[in-house]
Coordinates of C-alpha atoms in Angstrom, one line a residue:
X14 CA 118.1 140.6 98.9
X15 CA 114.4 139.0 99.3
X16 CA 113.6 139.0 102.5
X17 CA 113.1 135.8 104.3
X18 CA 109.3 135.4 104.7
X19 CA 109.6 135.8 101.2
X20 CA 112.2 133.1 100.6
X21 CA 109.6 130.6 102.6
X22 CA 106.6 131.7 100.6
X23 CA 108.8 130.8 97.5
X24 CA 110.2 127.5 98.8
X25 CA 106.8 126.4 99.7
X26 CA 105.8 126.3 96.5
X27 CA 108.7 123.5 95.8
X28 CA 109.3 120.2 96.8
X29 CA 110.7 119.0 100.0
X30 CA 113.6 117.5 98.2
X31 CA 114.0 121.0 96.7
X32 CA 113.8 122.8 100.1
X33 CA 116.5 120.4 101.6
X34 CA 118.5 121.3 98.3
X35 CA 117.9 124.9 98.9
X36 CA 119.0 125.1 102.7
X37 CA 122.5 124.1 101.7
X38 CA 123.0 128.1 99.9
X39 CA 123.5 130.1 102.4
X40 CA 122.3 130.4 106.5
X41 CA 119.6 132.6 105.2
X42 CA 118.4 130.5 102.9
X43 CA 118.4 127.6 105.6
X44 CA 116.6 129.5 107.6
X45 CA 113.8 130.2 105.4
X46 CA 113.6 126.5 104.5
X47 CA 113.3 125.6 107.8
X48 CA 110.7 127.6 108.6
X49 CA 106.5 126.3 109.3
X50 CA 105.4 128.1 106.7
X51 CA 107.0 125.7 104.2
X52 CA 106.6 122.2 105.7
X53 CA 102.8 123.0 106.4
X54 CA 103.1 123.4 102.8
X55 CA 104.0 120.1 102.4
X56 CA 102.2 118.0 104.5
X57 CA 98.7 116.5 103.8
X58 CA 95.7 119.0 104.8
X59 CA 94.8 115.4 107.1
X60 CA 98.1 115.2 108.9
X61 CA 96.1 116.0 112.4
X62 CA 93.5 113.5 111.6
X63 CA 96.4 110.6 110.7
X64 CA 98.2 111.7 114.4
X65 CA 95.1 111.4 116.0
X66 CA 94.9 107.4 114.8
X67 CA 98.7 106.8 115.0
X68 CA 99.4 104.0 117.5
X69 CA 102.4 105.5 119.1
X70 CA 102.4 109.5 119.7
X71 CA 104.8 111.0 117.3
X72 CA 107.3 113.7 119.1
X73 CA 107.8 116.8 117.2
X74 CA 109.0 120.4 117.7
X75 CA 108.4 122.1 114.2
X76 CA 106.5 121.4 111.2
X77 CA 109.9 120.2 109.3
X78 CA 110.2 117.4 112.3
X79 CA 106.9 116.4 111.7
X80 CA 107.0 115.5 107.7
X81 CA 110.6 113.8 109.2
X82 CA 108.1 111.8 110.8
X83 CA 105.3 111.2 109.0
X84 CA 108.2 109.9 106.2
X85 CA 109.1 107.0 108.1
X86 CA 106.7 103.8 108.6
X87 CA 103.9 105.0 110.9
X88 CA 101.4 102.5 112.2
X89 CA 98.0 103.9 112.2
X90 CA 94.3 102.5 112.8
X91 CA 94.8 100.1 115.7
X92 CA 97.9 98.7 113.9
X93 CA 96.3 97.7 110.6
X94 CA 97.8 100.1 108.6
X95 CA 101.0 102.3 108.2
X96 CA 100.9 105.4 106.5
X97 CA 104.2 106.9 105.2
X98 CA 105.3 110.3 103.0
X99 CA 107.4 110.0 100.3
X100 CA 110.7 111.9 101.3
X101 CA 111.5 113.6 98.1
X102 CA 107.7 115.1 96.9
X103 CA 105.5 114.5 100.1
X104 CA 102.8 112.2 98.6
X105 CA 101.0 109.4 100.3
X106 CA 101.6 105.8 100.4
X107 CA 99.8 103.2 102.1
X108 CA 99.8 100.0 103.8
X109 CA 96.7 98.0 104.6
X110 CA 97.8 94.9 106.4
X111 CA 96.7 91.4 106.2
X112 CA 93.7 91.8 108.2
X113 CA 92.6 94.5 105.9
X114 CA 92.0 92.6 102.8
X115 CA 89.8 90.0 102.4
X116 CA 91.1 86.2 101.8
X117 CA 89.0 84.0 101.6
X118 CA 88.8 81.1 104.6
X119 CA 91.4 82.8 106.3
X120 CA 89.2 82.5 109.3
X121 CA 89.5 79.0 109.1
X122 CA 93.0 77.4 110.7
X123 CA 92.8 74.5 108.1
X124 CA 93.4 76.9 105.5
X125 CA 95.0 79.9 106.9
X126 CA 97.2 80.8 110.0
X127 CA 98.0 83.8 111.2
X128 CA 101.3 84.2 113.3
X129 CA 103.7 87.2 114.3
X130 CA 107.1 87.5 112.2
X131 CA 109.6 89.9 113.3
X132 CA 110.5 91.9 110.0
X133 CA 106.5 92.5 109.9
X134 CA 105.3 95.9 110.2
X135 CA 102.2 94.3 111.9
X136 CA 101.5 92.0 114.7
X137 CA 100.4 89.6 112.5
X138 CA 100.9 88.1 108.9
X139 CA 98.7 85.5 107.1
X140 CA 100.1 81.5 106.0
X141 CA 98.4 79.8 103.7
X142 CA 98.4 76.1 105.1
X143 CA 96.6 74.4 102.1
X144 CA 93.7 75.1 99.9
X145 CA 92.2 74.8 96.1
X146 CA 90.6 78.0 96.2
X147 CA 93.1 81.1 96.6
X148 CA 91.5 84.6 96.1
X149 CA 92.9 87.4 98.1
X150 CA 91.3 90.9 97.5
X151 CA 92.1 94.8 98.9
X152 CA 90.0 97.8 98.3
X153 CA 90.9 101.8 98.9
X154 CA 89.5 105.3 98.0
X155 CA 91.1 107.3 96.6
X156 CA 90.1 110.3 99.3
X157 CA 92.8 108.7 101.2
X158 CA 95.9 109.4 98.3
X159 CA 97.4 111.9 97.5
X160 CA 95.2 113.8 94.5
X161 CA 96.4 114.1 90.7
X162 CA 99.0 111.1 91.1
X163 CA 99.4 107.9 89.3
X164 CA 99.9 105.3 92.4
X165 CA 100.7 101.7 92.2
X166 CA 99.3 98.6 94.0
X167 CA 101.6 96.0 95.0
X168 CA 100.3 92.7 97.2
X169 CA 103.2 92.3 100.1
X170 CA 104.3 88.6 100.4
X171 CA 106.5 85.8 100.9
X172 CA 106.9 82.1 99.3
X173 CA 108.1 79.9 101.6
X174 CA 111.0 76.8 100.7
X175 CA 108.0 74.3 101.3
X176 CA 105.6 76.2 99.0
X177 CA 103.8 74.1 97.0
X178 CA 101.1 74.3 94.0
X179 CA 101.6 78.4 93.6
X180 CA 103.4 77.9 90.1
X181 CA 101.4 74.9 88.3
X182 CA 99.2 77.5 86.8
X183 CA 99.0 81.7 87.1
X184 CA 97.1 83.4 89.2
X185 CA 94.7 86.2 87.7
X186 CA 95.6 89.9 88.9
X187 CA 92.7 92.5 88.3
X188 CA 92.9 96.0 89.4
X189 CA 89.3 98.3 89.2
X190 CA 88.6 101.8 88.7
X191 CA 84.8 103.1 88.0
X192 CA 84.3 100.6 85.2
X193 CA 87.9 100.5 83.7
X194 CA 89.1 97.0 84.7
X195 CA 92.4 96.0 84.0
X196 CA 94.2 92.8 84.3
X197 CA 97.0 90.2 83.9
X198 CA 98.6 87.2 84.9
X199 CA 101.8 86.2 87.3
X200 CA 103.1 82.5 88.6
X201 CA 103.6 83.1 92.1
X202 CA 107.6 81.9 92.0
X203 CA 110.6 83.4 92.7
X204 CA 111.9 85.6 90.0
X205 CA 112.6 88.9 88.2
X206 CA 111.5 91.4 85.8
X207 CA 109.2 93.8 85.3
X208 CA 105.2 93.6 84.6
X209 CA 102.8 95.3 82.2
X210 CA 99.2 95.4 82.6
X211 CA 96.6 95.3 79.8
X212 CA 93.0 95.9 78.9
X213 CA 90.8 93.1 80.5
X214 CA 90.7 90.7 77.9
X215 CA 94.3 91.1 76.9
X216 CA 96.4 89.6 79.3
X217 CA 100.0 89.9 80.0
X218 CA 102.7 88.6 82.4
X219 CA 103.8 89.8 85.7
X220 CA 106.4 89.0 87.9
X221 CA 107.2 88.5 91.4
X222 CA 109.9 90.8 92.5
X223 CA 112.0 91.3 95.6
X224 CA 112.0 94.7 97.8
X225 CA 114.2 96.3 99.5
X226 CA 112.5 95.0 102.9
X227 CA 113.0 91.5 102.2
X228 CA 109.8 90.9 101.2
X229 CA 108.5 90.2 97.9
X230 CA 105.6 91.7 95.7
X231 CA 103.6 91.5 92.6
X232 CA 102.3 94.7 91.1
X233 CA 98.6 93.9 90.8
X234 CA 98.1 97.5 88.7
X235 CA 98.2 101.1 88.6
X236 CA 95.5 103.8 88.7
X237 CA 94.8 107.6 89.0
X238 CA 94.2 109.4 91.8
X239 CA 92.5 112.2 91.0
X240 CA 90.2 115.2 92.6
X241 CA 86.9 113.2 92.9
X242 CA 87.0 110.0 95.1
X243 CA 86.4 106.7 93.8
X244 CA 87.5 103.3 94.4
X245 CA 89.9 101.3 94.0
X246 CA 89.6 97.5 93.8
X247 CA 92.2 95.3 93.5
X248 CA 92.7 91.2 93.3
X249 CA 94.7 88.0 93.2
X250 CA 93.0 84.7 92.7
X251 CA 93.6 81.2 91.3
X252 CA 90.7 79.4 91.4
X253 CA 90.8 77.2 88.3
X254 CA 93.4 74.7 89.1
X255 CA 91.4 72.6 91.6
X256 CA 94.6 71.7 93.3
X257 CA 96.1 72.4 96.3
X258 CA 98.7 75.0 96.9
X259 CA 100.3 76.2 100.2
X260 CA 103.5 77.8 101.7
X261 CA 102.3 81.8 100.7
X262 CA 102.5 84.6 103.2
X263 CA 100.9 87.6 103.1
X264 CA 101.9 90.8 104.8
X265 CA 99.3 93.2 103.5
X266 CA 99.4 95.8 100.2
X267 CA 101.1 98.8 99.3
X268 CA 100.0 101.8 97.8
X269 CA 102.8 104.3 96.6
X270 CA 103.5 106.7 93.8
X271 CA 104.6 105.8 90.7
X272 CA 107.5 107.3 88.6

């Protein structure tokens, strides 16, 4: 009996996953789902400004197409980065590529390579060739998230079969938020399981873990995205071994909510 303006003002105050749910009632309440005024709702207030810096133009005829979009893998800033929306609640997730972070030497072909892989989402990924020093570090602010929202950040990567020197001692994962530092450790080797990160000083285990994608990742930590921006530091180093490691690609890292 509500009338359908009414219905949309209602819906928008829901989910997306709850608006999909809701269009299955009845044609009226399919209607009302579909409408602008709800999936304006649920897009991020800088969906023009993230069009504006997508590679490829996105095509769209309603609102509704455009979060259908904006929720698959869309490669924004030059290629460096793809910016997707979580299907079910509409938040942000990131991915800064491999010429986003900073590894150090990777400017040096002794040390690193970069070359194009075809299940990349970027033109280029980075091979470590050989080195004693490994320190790989990514930085965001959290401006960029989606606000109230606890988000994790995973480092995207492979190990390839002629890796060598990763496992003989962990690397040190630190993740840093104002001055709350956390951190923990993970061999970089194939495995499974899940990770737990401490207070800096108490160190625990992580894990390398496979994705869906085919690629592989290690949480380096979780934070809080909340209404004031800060940032967001994150690393992966092993530089107390003093010998010589090789066979790790690196794609880029991921920022997505967690649940």
């Amino acid at each position: 009996m509500l009338p359908e303006d009414c219905l949309s003002i209602i819906l928008s105050f829901t989910s997306p996953e709850d608006a999909l749910r809701a269009s299955l009632v009845s044609s009226c309440f399919r209607r009302a789902s579909d409408s602008d005024l709800v999936w304006e709702r649920f897009l991020p207030s800088d969906y023009a400004e993230i069009l504006s810096n997508s590679v490829t133009p996105l095509m769209f005829c309603s609102k509704k197409e455009l979060f259908q979009c904006l929720s698959d893998s869309v490669l924004i800033d030059g290629g460096n980065k793809v910016f997707k929306l979580e299907k079910s609640s509409g938040k942000k997730c990131y991915i800064l590529s491999a010429k986003e972070l900073s590894i150090t030497w990777s400017s040096n072909p002794l040390y690193w390579s970069w070359i194009s892989m075809a299940e990349s989402r970027f033109c280029r990924v980075a091979v470590l060739r050989t080195t004693d020093w490994l320190e790989i570090g990514g930085k965001i602010r959290t401006k960029m998230l989606t606000p109230n929202t606890t988000y994790g950040a995973y480092l995207i990567m492979k190990i390839s079969e002629r890796a060598y020197g990763l496992d003989l001692m962990a690397s040190e994962i630190t993740l840093e938020v104002g001055n709350q530092v956390c951190s923990s450790n993970v061999f970089l080797k194939h495995g499974e399981g899940s990770k737990e990160m401490g207070n800096l000083g108490h160190k625990k285990e992580g894990s390398v873990r496979e994705r869906e994608d085919g690629w592989m990742e290690v949480e380096l930590g979780e934070f809080y995205s909340g209404e004031k921006d800060e940032q967001v530091k994150m690393s992966l180093m092993e530089v107390k071994g003093c010998h010589l490691k090789g066979g790790l690609l690196i794609e880029g890292i991921e920022f997505r909510p967690k649940h």
